[in-house]
Amino acid sequence: MRLASPRCHIARYVLATLLFWVSVSVNAEVPAKSEFTFRLQADPQTLDWTVAHTNLETYVLMNVMEGLVEIDRSLQPQPALALRWETSDGGLTYTFYLRPGVKWSDGSTLTAEDFIYSWHRLLAPGNTNEYTNFLFDVQNAEAFHQGKIKHFAEVGLKALDHSRLQIKLKRVVPYFVSLLSFWVTFPQRAPMNSKHLITLGPYLLERWEQGKQLVFKRNPTYYGAAPSVETVRAIIEPDDKKARQLFQSSQIDALLEVNTQDIANSPQKVLRQFDYLAVDFLAMNVATGPLSNLELRRAIALALDRSDIGAALQGGQFPAQSLIPRGIAGYDQTGALAVSVDEARRALLKAGYRSGSAVPPLTLVARQGTQADAAGYVRDVLQRQLGLKITVKGVAPGEFKKILKSEAFNLYVGHWGADYPDAASFMEIMLSTSANNYTNWKNVSYDHFVAKAGDTVEVLERLKNYAAAQKILLQRDVVLVPLFYPKITVLVSSAIAAFEVSPLNYLFFKRIVR
């Protein structure tokens, strides 16, 4: 499939814009006062969206800010701060026309320069955020970030005037517009100060009491329809047991990140599940220790039967065979090695071990919660099938990446949710240059196929290259074993009339109705 012509883009988004403003006029009356309360496991680490990188920041940033586009329920980009856009030069140049009259919370008007300021900060050589590469397909962006180009004016990002942005790419990127729905690309009011936020989304952060709560209020100057709920409270409660008590005593309306116990003990009327573009996988440290042995990794992959993992975790999980999840073009049921215990035991012998008990003990690290439960499942299967000795180490989310960066592990249970609805969001995490690749594995052929897939808008060609890359990752070098595709499971009070979490794991407060 090729990109639509610029004329098609203009017609489509002008129509969408007209429909939007009709919606605004119908809902012009401000809804009555109401409140929604949910639990956060911890305080956000930062509210500077140039450096934010965890789901805790997501709950804040996706509600106090917006980008040029927003991903709709059908996973398509729709106008947000951009009124419309058009492409030229065969898909290499984008021009975005800003929605007029959008106001920052300090009363100033949004301009194209606010995006340039934000993108300059994102690409600055000193920024080590793992999402800096979101704009690397822009001309000279990567070179500027690496310090090879000193002047930002040479990067293919330009404010043509106060209301028009021009972006020039170095290659055709079929999913580029969707990237602009993610927080690192949002505009910023200069100078950025995360302690005194100036924002423009449907909600304003009214108060942040560290360790206690964040309070959001409906933004009276938001350009769109006024949200139904006036006040949203995020209660900080790291203890899962106490969080369940808060929900059971009606002190909070929604409990996110629920576990198997919550699911088993909760009435169906308060349990809601949503599709999630995500995958959980077993990853191996290929650089040091026993798992530097390819045949041992192959033995683990061949022995690891995931057919019962959904029943074990009890959260609607579906066994995975591909790094790319169902619902995204590129999902491949034949991506991973087929389970065969006999083949696994032969691979173990090839690895130089007469039995699994001869393999040195292995350490498997996972985040506390569902990932730790999955790690226990992996340990039990591999001990039963091969006799491997595996110690599961469940750690707090804040400690997990520290351990991965220290390389003090043999295996870990990883999780990746799509930042944008395209296979590239998953395949690029295992590139040699990726900050999210903690396996110490690098493969130029894999990098080549992923890059080649990203260079074309021809669907069949993209799928062919992603399939070749997955064969290298999952079958030839056996670096990962896909475990399951999760569901988003939430306990929601029956008093809440409308509630949803998007497949990108976004909780938009503006869609909640009490």
Short mmCIF file of C-alpha atoms in Angstrom, two decimals:
data_model
loop_
_atom_site.label_atom_id
_atom_site.label_comp_id
_atom_site.label_asym_id
_atom_site.label_seq_id
_atom_site.Cartn_x
_atom_site.Cartn_y
_atom_site.Cartn_z
CA MET A 1 0.00 0.00 0.00
CA ARG A 2 1.32 3.46 -0.90
CA LEU A 3 0.84 6.67 1.01
CA ALA A 4 -2.25 8.61 0.02
CA SER A 5 -1.66 11.63 -2.17
CA PRO A 6 -1.38 15.06 -0.51
CA ARG A 7 -4.81 15.96 -1.92
CA CYS A 8 -6.35 12.91 -0.22
CA HIS A 9 -4.71 13.86 3.07
CA ILE A 10 -6.11 17.39 2.87
CA ALA A 11 -9.65 16.26 2.07
CA ARG A 12 -9.66 13.63 4.78
CA TYR A 13 -8.47 15.91 7.53
CA VAL A 14 -10.53 18.92 6.55
CA LEU A 15 -13.59 16.65 6.84
CA ALA A 16 -12.38 15.31 10.18
CA THR A 17 -11.84 18.86 11.40
CA LEU A 18 -15.36 19.94 10.41
CA LEU A 19 -16.82 16.94 12.24
CA PHE A 20 -14.71 17.80 15.27
CA TRP A 21 -16.00 21.36 15.48
CA VAL A 22 -19.58 20.16 15.03
CA SER A 23 -18.95 17.90 18.03
CA VAL A 24 -17.57 20.82 20.03
CA SER A 25 -20.62 22.97 19.31
CA VAL A 26 -23.00 20.18 20.34
CA ASN A 27 -21.11 19.68 23.63
CA ALA A 28 -20.43 23.35 24.27
CA GLU A 29 -22.27 23.27 27.61
CA VAL A 30 -19.81 22.54 30.43
CA PRO A 31 -20.73 19.27 32.22
CA ALA A 32 -21.75 19.22 35.86
CA LYS A 33 -19.16 18.84 38.58
CA SER A 34 -17.93 15.27 39.17
CA GLU A 35 -14.82 13.42 40.33
CA PHE A 36 -12.94 10.28 39.30
CA THR A 37 -10.24 8.68 41.46
CA PHE A 38 -7.72 5.98 40.57
CA ARG A 39 -4.51 4.55 41.99
CA LEU A 40 -0.93 5.07 40.83
CA GLN A 41 1.77 2.70 42.10
CA ALA A 42 4.32 5.49 42.54
CA ASP A 43 5.02 9.13 41.80
CA PRO A 44 6.01 9.96 38.24
CA GLN A 45 9.79 10.27 37.93
CA THR A 46 9.48 13.48 35.93
CA LEU A 47 6.85 15.56 34.17
CA ASP A 48 9.28 16.86 31.56
CA TRP A 49 8.07 15.01 28.49
CA THR A 50 11.42 15.38 26.78
CA VAL A 51 12.93 12.90 29.27
CA ALA A 52 9.86 10.98 30.55
CA HIS A 53 9.99 7.23 29.86
CA THR A 54 7.62 5.24 32.14
CA ASN A 55 3.91 4.44 32.20
CA LEU A 56 3.57 6.51 35.38
CA GLU A 57 4.30 9.63 33.35
CA THR A 58 1.86 8.48 30.67
CA TYR A 59 -1.16 8.92 32.94
CA VAL A 60 -0.21 12.56 33.45
CA LEU A 61 1.22 13.65 30.13
CA MET A 62 -1.48 12.21 27.87
CA ASN A 63 -4.08 14.26 29.77
CA VAL A 64 -2.36 17.59 30.38
CA MET A 65 -0.84 17.71 26.89
CA GLU A 66 -1.54 16.78 23.28
CA GLY A 67 0.44 16.36 20.09
CA LEU A 68 -0.12 17.21 16.47
CA VAL A 69 -2.26 14.08 16.17
CA GLU A 70 -4.10 11.64 18.41
CA ILE A 71 -4.59 7.93 17.72
CA ASP A 72 -8.29 7.11 17.53
CA ARG A 73 -10.13 3.93 18.52
CA SER A 74 -9.39 2.36 15.13
CA LEU A 75 -5.65 3.08 15.64
CA GLN A 76 -5.54 5.79 12.99
CA PRO A 77 -3.99 9.26 13.49
CA GLN A 78 -6.56 12.05 13.69
CA PRO A 79 -6.11 15.83 13.94
CA ALA A 80 -5.33 17.18 17.40
CA LEU A 81 -3.15 20.30 17.58
CA ALA A 82 -2.73 20.02 13.82
CA LEU A 83 -5.80 21.15 11.92
CA ARG A 84 -4.58 19.26 8.85
CA TRP A 85 -1.40 18.19 7.06
CA GLU A 86 -0.13 17.35 3.64
CA THR A 87 2.78 15.45 2.13
CA SER A 88 5.01 16.17 -0.85
CA ASP A 89 8.30 15.02 -2.38
CA GLY A 90 7.06 11.44 -2.56
CA GLY A 91 6.28 11.28 1.16
CA LEU A 92 9.54 12.87 2.33
CA THR A 93 8.14 16.28 3.28
CA TYR A 94 5.26 16.95 5.66
CA THR A 95 3.60 20.30 6.27
CA PHE A 96 1.38 20.62 9.35
CA TYR A 97 -1.13 23.44 9.77
CA LEU A 98 -1.79 24.22 13.43
CA ARG A 99 -5.29 24.58 14.82
CA PRO A 100 -5.86 28.32 15.35
CA GLY A 101 -6.45 29.80 18.78
CA VAL A 102 -5.10 26.97 20.94
CA LYS A 103 -4.06 28.46 24.28
CA TRP A 104 -1.40 27.44 26.75
CA SER A 105 -2.38 27.50 30.42
CA ASP A 106 -0.51 30.80 30.84
CA GLY A 107 -2.79 32.40 28.25
CA SER A 108 -0.30 32.50 25.38
CA THR A 109 -1.13 31.09 21.96
CA LEU A 110 0.38 27.86 20.64
CA THR A 111 2.79 28.48 17.76
CA ALA A 112 4.92 26.38 15.44
CA GLU A 113 8.00 27.62 17.29
CA ASP A 114 6.81 25.75 20.40
CA PHE A 115 7.29 22.46 18.54
CA ILE A 116 10.72 23.46 17.27
CA TYR A 117 11.80 24.34 20.81
CA SER A 118 10.60 20.93 22.07
CA TRP A 119 12.21 18.97 19.25
CA HIS A 120 15.49 20.84 19.70
CA ARG A 121 15.52 19.74 23.37
CA LEU A 122 14.68 16.15 22.40
CA LEU A 123 17.51 15.91 19.88
CA ALA A 124 20.10 17.78 21.96
CA PRO A 125 23.35 15.76 22.22
CA GLY A 126 23.09 15.62 26.01
CA ASN A 127 19.65 13.99 26.02
CA THR A 128 19.98 10.27 26.78
CA ASN A 129 16.26 9.48 26.77
CA GLU A 130 15.56 6.15 25.05
CA TYR A 131 12.92 7.90 22.92
CA THR A 132 15.30 10.41 21.33
CA ASN A 133 15.35 8.22 18.22
CA PHE A 134 11.68 9.01 17.52
CA LEU A 135 12.83 11.81 15.24
CA PHE A 136 15.94 10.16 13.80
CA ASP A 137 14.23 9.72 10.44
CA VAL A 138 14.18 13.50 10.08
CA GLN A 139 16.99 14.83 7.87
CA ASN A 140 20.19 15.35 9.91
CA ALA A 141 18.40 14.74 13.24
CA GLU A 142 20.57 11.79 14.27
CA ALA A 143 23.74 13.55 13.15
CA PHE A 144 22.81 16.59 15.26
CA HIS A 145 22.13 14.39 18.28
CA GLN A 146 25.52 12.72 17.83
CA GLY A 147 27.27 16.08 17.59
CA LYS A 148 28.31 15.57 13.98
CA ILE A 149 26.24 18.61 12.99
CA LYS A 150 26.50 21.63 15.26
CA HIS A 151 23.69 23.84 14.00
CA PHE A 152 20.07 22.80 14.61
CA ALA A 153 19.01 24.88 11.60
CA GLU A 154 20.48 22.10 9.42
CA VAL A 155 17.97 19.58 10.80
CA GLY A 156 14.87 19.05 8.65
CA LEU A 157 12.53 20.76 11.13
CA LYS A 158 11.32 24.27 10.43
CA ALA A 159 8.61 26.70 11.51
CA LEU A 160 7.50 28.20 8.19
CA ASP A 161 5.51 30.78 10.18
CA HIS A 162 3.58 30.83 13.48
CA SER A 163 1.00 28.31 12.23
CA ARG A 164 2.92 26.01 9.86
CA LEU A 165 5.50 23.33 10.53
CA GLN A 166 7.64 21.64 7.91
CA ILE A 167 9.30 18.27 8.48
CA LYS A 168 11.71 16.78 5.95
CA LEU A 169 12.54 13.08 6.26
CA LYS A 170 15.61 11.22 5.04
CA ARG A 171 13.49 8.21 4.05
CA VAL A 172 9.82 7.39 3.56
CA VAL A 173 8.35 6.30 6.91
CA PRO A 174 4.84 4.86 6.58
CA TYR A 175 4.04 5.31 10.28
CA PHE A 176 5.63 8.75 10.74
CA VAL A 177 2.41 10.67 11.46
CA SER A 178 1.54 8.19 14.22
CA LEU A 179 4.87 8.96 15.93
CA LEU A 180 3.63 12.48 16.49
CA SER A 181 0.95 11.21 18.89
CA PHE A 182 3.62 10.30 21.46
CA TRP A 183 4.57 12.66 24.29
CA VAL A 184 8.23 13.24 23.39
CA THR A 185 7.04 15.05 20.25
CA PHE A 186 4.57 17.32 22.07
CA PRO A 187 5.21 21.08 21.96
CA GLN A 188 6.66 22.98 24.93
CA ARG A 189 6.27 26.52 26.18
CA ALA A 190 9.76 27.94 26.55
CA PRO A 191 11.51 27.77 28.90
CA MET A 192 10.43 24.29 29.95
CA ASN A 193 10.01 23.97 33.74
CA SER A 194 8.61 20.64 34.96
CA LYS A 195 7.96 22.09 38.44
CA HIS A 196 5.73 24.83 37.02
CA LEU A 197 4.05 23.16 34.06
CA ILE A 198 2.54 25.22 31.28
CA THR A 199 0.23 22.86 29.38
CA LEU A 200 -2.70 22.87 26.96
CA GLY A 201 -4.51 19.52 27.28
CA PRO A 202 -8.05 18.79 28.46
CA TYR A 203 -6.86 18.77 32.09
CA LEU A 204 -4.53 20.89 34.19
CA LEU A 205 -2.36 19.46 36.96
CA GLU A 206 -3.66 21.49 39.90
CA ARG A 207 -1.65 19.89 42.68
CA TRP A 208 1.03 17.22 43.22
CA GLU A 209 1.58 16.04 46.77
CA GLN A 210 4.62 13.78 46.56
CA GLY A 211 3.86 10.29 47.82
CA LYS A 212 0.16 11.10 48.28
CA GLN A 213 -1.73 12.25 45.22
CA LEU A 214 -1.94 14.20 41.98
CA VAL A 215 -5.05 16.30 41.39
CA PHE A 216 -6.22 17.30 37.92
CA LYS A 217 -8.85 19.89 37.02
CA ARG A 218 -10.75 20.35 33.79
CA ASN A 219 -8.98 22.93 31.61
CA PRO A 220 -11.43 25.81 31.02
CA THR A 221 -9.50 27.02 27.95
CA TYR A 222 -9.15 23.62 26.24
CA TYR A 223 -9.96 23.94 22.55
CA GLY A 224 -12.00 20.73 22.40
CA ALA A 225 -15.20 19.52 24.01
CA ALA A 226 -15.27 19.96 27.78
CA PRO A 227 -14.64 16.61 29.52
CA SER A 228 -17.47 15.12 31.57
CA VAL A 229 -15.44 14.69 34.76
CA GLU A 230 -14.32 17.92 36.41
CA THR A 231 -11.73 16.56 38.88
CA VAL A 232 -9.45 13.53 38.60
CA ARG A 233 -7.36 12.29 41.53
CA ALA A 234 -4.47 9.85 41.24
CA ILE A 235 -3.85 8.36 44.68
CA ILE A 236 -0.25 7.20 45.21
CA GLU A 237 -0.29 3.75 46.80
CA PRO A 238 2.62 1.36 46.16
CA ASP A 239 1.19 -1.50 48.24
CA ASP A 240 -1.10 -3.76 46.18
CA LYS A 241 -3.00 -5.03 49.22
CA LYS A 242 -3.76 -1.50 50.43
CA ALA A 243 -4.74 -0.52 46.90
CA ARG A 244 -7.29 -3.36 46.80
CA GLN A 245 -8.69 -2.14 50.10
CA LEU A 246 -9.04 1.36 48.69
CA PHE A 247 -11.07 -0.02 45.80
CA GLN A 248 -13.19 -2.32 47.96
CA SER A 249 -14.01 0.55 50.31
CA SER A 250 -14.94 2.80 47.34
CA GLN A 251 -12.13 5.27 48.05
CA ILE A 252 -10.97 4.88 44.46
CA ASP A 253 -13.04 4.27 41.34
CA ALA A 254 -10.51 2.26 39.35
CA LEU A 255 -7.66 -0.10 40.11
CA LEU A 256 -5.15 -0.45 37.30
CA GLU A 257 -2.33 -3.00 37.09
CA VAL A 258 -4.43 -5.68 38.76
CA ASN A 259 -3.07 -9.15 39.55
CA THR A 260 -4.49 -12.66 39.34
CA GLN A 261 -5.87 -12.47 42.87
CA ASP A 262 -7.82 -9.32 42.00
CA ILE A 263 -9.26 -11.01 38.92
CA ALA A 264 -10.25 -14.19 40.77
CA ASN A 265 -11.92 -12.37 43.66
CA SER A 266 -13.74 -9.61 41.80
CA PRO A 267 -17.31 -9.70 40.47
CA GLN A 268 -17.54 -9.47 36.72
CA LYS A 269 -19.50 -6.24 36.82
CA VAL A 270 -16.41 -4.35 38.02
CA LEU A 271 -13.83 -6.26 35.96
CA ARG A 272 -13.12 -4.77 32.55
CA GLN A 273 -10.59 -5.96 30.00
CA PHE A 274 -9.27 -4.12 26.97
CA ASP A 275 -7.14 -5.13 24.00
CA TYR A 276 -3.49 -4.23 24.36
CA LEU A 277 -0.85 -3.94 21.63
CA ALA A 278 1.89 -5.48 23.75
CA VAL A 279 4.02 -8.57 24.25
CA ASP A 280 5.78 -10.13 27.23
CA PHE A 281 8.88 -12.16 26.43
CA LEU A 282 11.75 -14.11 27.95
CA ALA A 283 15.07 -12.46 27.09
CA MET A 284 18.56 -13.86 27.55
CA ASN A 285 21.92 -12.30 28.33
CA VAL A 286 23.96 -13.61 25.42
CA ALA A 287 27.25 -11.95 26.34
CA THR A 288 28.27 -13.63 29.58
CA GLY A 289 27.46 -16.72 31.59
CA PRO A 290 25.91 -20.00 30.45
CA LEU A 291 23.52 -18.33 27.99
CA SER A 292 26.35 -17.14 25.79
CA ASN A 293 26.01 -20.74 24.51
CA LEU A 294 23.61 -20.70 21.55
CA GLU A 295 22.61 -24.36 21.94
CA LEU A 296 21.60 -23.79 25.57
CA ARG A 297 19.44 -20.86 24.50
CA ARG A 298 17.94 -23.06 21.80
CA ALA A 299 17.21 -25.78 24.36
CA ILE A 300 15.35 -23.29 26.54
CA ALA A 301 13.27 -22.00 23.64
CA LEU A 302 12.40 -25.50 22.41
CA ALA A 303 11.36 -26.66 25.89
CA LEU A 304 9.34 -23.63 26.90
CA ASP A 305 5.74 -24.63 26.27
CA ARG A 306 3.53 -21.53 26.66
CA SER A 307 0.20 -23.18 25.86
CA ASP A 308 -1.01 -23.04 29.48
CA ILE A 309 0.38 -19.63 30.42
CA GLY A 310 -2.98 -17.89 30.10
CA ALA A 311 -4.61 -20.36 32.50
CA ALA A 312 -1.71 -19.96 34.93
CA LEU A 313 -1.80 -16.17 34.96
CA GLN A 314 -5.61 -15.92 34.77
CA GLY A 315 -5.67 -12.53 33.13
CA GLY A 316 -6.83 -13.31 29.61
CA GLN A 317 -3.26 -13.68 28.31
CA PHE A 318 -2.77 -15.41 24.97
CA PRO A 319 0.36 -17.53 24.25
CA ALA A 320 2.78 -15.69 21.97
CA GLN A 321 4.83 -16.91 19.01
CA SER A 322 5.89 -13.55 17.58
CA LEU A 323 7.53 -10.40 18.91
CA ILE A 324 4.91 -8.47 16.92
CA PRO A 325 1.51 -8.89 18.62
CA ARG A 326 -1.80 -9.78 17.10
CA GLY A 327 -3.61 -6.79 15.66
CA ILE A 328 -0.53 -5.36 13.92
CA ALA A 329 0.58 -6.23 10.39
CA GLY A 330 3.66 -8.40 10.79
CA TYR A 331 2.26 -10.75 13.43
CA ASP A 332 3.73 -14.15 12.56
CA GLN A 333 2.43 -17.37 14.13
CA THR A 334 5.57 -19.18 12.92
CA GLY A 335 8.01 -16.58 14.23
CA ALA A 336 9.39 -18.54 17.21
CA LEU A 337 10.77 -22.07 17.41
CA ALA A 338 8.09 -24.75 17.70
CA VAL A 339 8.09 -26.48 21.08
CA SER A 340 9.77 -29.91 21.11
CA VAL A 341 11.11 -31.36 24.33
CA ASP A 342 13.05 -34.06 22.45
CA GLU A 343 14.76 -31.43 20.29
CA ALA A 344 15.40 -29.37 23.44
CA ARG A 345 17.21 -32.23 25.13
CA ARG A 346 19.31 -32.84 22.03
CA ALA A 347 20.24 -29.15 21.98
CA LEU A 348 21.22 -29.44 25.65
CA LEU A 349 23.64 -32.23 24.75
CA LYS A 350 25.06 -30.14 21.91
CA ALA A 351 25.59 -27.37 24.43
CA GLY A 352 27.85 -29.74 26.37
CA TYR A 353 25.49 -30.67 29.20
CA ARG A 354 24.50 -34.28 29.81
CA SER A 355 21.51 -33.06 31.83
CA GLY A 356 19.87 -29.84 32.95
CA SER A 357 21.24 -30.33 36.45
CA ALA A 358 24.75 -29.88 35.03
CA VAL A 359 23.89 -26.35 33.84
CA PRO A 360 25.01 -23.68 36.33
CA PRO A 361 22.09 -22.11 38.25
CA LEU A 362 20.41 -19.30 36.32
CA THR A 363 18.94 -16.03 37.61
CA LEU A 364 15.66 -14.85 36.10
CA VAL A 365 14.69 -11.23 36.85
CA ALA A 366 11.17 -9.82 36.51
CA ARG A 367 9.07 -6.94 37.73
CA GLN A 368 6.86 -7.75 40.68
CA GLY A 369 3.32 -8.65 39.66
CA THR A 370 2.29 -10.38 36.45
CA GLN A 371 5.82 -10.51 35.05
CA ALA A 372 7.08 -12.21 38.23
CA ASP A 373 4.19 -14.68 37.99
CA ALA A 374 5.19 -15.37 34.38
CA ALA A 375 8.80 -15.86 35.50
CA GLY A 376 7.58 -18.48 37.97
CA TYR A 377 5.75 -20.23 35.13
CA VAL A 378 8.93 -20.22 33.00
CA ARG A 379 11.00 -21.59 35.91
CA ASP A 380 8.55 -24.43 36.56
CA VAL A 381 8.32 -25.48 32.89
CA LEU A 382 12.07 -25.48 32.34
CA GLN A 383 12.74 -27.31 35.58
CA ARG A 384 10.15 -29.95 34.68
CA GLN A 385 11.21 -30.38 31.05
CA LEU A 386 14.98 -29.96 31.29
CA GLY A 387 15.87 -30.03 34.98
CA LEU A 388 17.29 -26.50 34.93
CA LYS A 389 17.85 -24.72 38.23
CA ILE A 390 16.42 -21.21 37.98
CA THR A 391 16.03 -18.61 40.70
CA VAL A 392 13.31 -16.03 40.12
CA LYS A 393 14.04 -12.56 41.43
CA GLY A 394 10.95 -10.33 41.53
CA VAL A 395 11.90 -6.66 41.89
CA ALA A 396 10.15 -3.32 42.13
CA PRO A 397 9.60 -1.52 38.80
CA GLY A 398 12.12 1.15 39.73
CA GLU A 399 14.84 -1.44 40.34
CA PHE A 400 14.20 -3.53 37.25
CA LYS A 401 16.06 -1.42 34.69
CA LYS A 402 18.92 -0.83 37.12
CA ILE A 403 19.50 -4.59 37.25
CA LEU A 404 19.27 -4.92 33.47
CA LYS A 405 21.80 -2.14 32.99
CA SER A 406 24.14 -3.79 35.52
CA GLU A 407 23.91 -7.08 33.58
CA ALA A 408 23.50 -8.98 36.87
CA PHE A 409 21.13 -11.53 35.34
CA ASN A 410 20.96 -14.49 32.99
CA LEU A 411 17.37 -14.06 31.87
CA TYR A 412 14.62 -11.50 32.32
CA VAL A 413 10.94 -11.23 31.56
CA GLY A 414 10.54 -8.18 29.36
CA HIS A 415 7.42 -6.29 28.41
CA TRP A 416 6.88 -3.94 25.51
CA GLY A 417 3.73 -2.03 24.67
CA ALA A 418 3.40 -0.19 21.37
CA ASP A 419 4.29 3.50 21.42
CA TYR A 420 2.55 3.75 18.05
CA PRO A 421 0.48 1.13 16.16
CA ASP A 422 3.11 -0.31 13.83
CA ALA A 423 5.44 -3.34 13.81
CA ALA A 424 8.44 -1.01 13.89
CA SER A 425 7.61 -0.12 17.51
CA PHE A 426 8.44 -3.72 18.45
CA MET A 427 11.14 -4.71 16.00
CA GLU A 428 13.28 -1.64 16.65
CA ILE A 429 13.69 -2.40 20.38
CA MET A 430 16.15 -5.18 19.43
CA LEU A 431 18.33 -3.13 17.09
CA SER A 432 22.03 -3.01 17.92
CA THR A 433 21.69 0.69 18.74
CA SER A 434 18.50 0.41 20.82
CA ALA A 435 18.61 1.62 24.43
CA ASN A 436 15.90 -0.95 25.19
CA ASN A 437 18.00 -3.94 24.11
CA TYR A 438 19.47 -5.31 27.36
CA THR A 439 20.51 -8.72 25.97
CA ASN A 440 23.95 -7.58 24.75
CA TRP A 441 23.02 -9.05 21.36
CA LYS A 442 23.86 -7.28 18.12
CA ASN A 443 23.29 -8.55 14.62
CA VAL A 444 23.91 -6.56 11.45
CA SER A 445 21.58 -8.76 9.39
CA TYR A 446 18.74 -8.17 11.82
CA ASP A 447 19.42 -4.42 11.71
CA HIS A 448 19.45 -4.57 7.91
CA PHE A 449 16.06 -6.28 7.57
CA VAL A 450 14.40 -4.00 10.12
CA ALA A 451 15.79 -0.91 8.39
CA LYS A 452 14.73 -2.24 5.00
CA ALA A 453 11.20 -2.85 6.28
CA GLY A 454 11.08 0.70 7.57
CA ASP A 455 12.22 2.10 4.24
CA THR A 456 9.21 0.95 2.23
CA VAL A 457 5.47 1.58 2.26
CA GLU A 458 4.81 -1.61 0.28
CA VAL A 459 3.00 -3.83 2.79
CA LEU A 460 4.14 -7.20 1.43
CA GLU A 461 7.75 -6.04 1.24
CA ARG A 462 7.62 -4.77 4.83
CA LEU A 463 6.15 -8.05 6.10
CA LYS A 464 8.75 -10.08 4.22
CA ASN A 465 11.60 -8.16 5.84
CA TYR A 466 10.11 -8.28 9.33
CA ALA A 467 9.61 -12.04 8.97
CA ALA A 468 13.27 -12.44 8.00
CA ALA A 469 14.35 -10.34 10.99
CA GLN A 470 12.22 -12.38 13.40
CA LYS A 471 13.71 -15.62 12.10
CA ILE A 472 17.17 -14.31 13.05
CA LEU A 473 16.05 -13.06 16.46
CA LEU A 474 13.83 -15.95 17.54
CA GLN A 475 15.11 -19.00 15.64
CA ARG A 476 18.68 -18.56 14.45
CA ASP A 477 20.24 -16.64 17.35
CA VAL A 478 17.45 -17.42 19.85
CA VAL A 479 17.71 -14.23 21.88
CA LEU A 480 14.05 -13.96 22.90
CA VAL A 481 11.17 -16.32 23.48
CA PRO A 482 7.76 -14.61 23.14
CA LEU A 483 5.66 -15.58 26.17
CA PHE A 484 2.21 -14.03 25.93
CA TYR A 485 0.10 -11.17 24.69
CA PRO A 486 -1.47 -9.44 27.69
CA LYS A 487 -4.83 -7.84 28.17
CA ILE A 488 -5.36 -4.57 29.99
CA THR A 489 -7.36 -5.56 33.04
CA VAL A 490 -8.93 -2.96 35.30
CA LEU A 491 -11.31 -3.02 38.25
CA VAL A 492 -13.79 -0.19 37.74
CA SER A 493 -16.57 0.94 40.04
CA SER A 494 -20.07 0.22 38.77
CA ALA A 495 -20.77 3.93 39.34
CA ILE A 496 -18.58 4.77 36.33
CA ALA A 497 -20.72 4.81 33.18
CA ALA A 498 -17.94 5.06 30.59
CA PHE A 499 -14.33 3.99 30.99
CA GLU A 500 -11.74 2.73 28.55
CA VAL A 501 -8.02 2.17 28.16
CA SER A 502 -6.72 2.36 24.59
CA PRO A 503 -4.72 -0.45 22.93
CA LEU A 504 -1.69 1.80 23.44
CA ASN A 505 -2.41 1.71 27.20
CA TYR A 506 -3.55 5.32 27.35
CA LEU A 507 -6.15 6.32 29.93
CA PHE A 508 -7.74 9.46 28.53
CA PHE A 509 -9.57 11.22 31.35
CA LYS A 510 -11.70 13.08 28.79
CA ARG A 511 -13.39 9.81 27.80
CA ILE A 512 -14.52 8.96 31.35
CA VAL A 513 -18.18 9.48 32.29
CA ARG A 514 -19.47 9.09 35.81
#
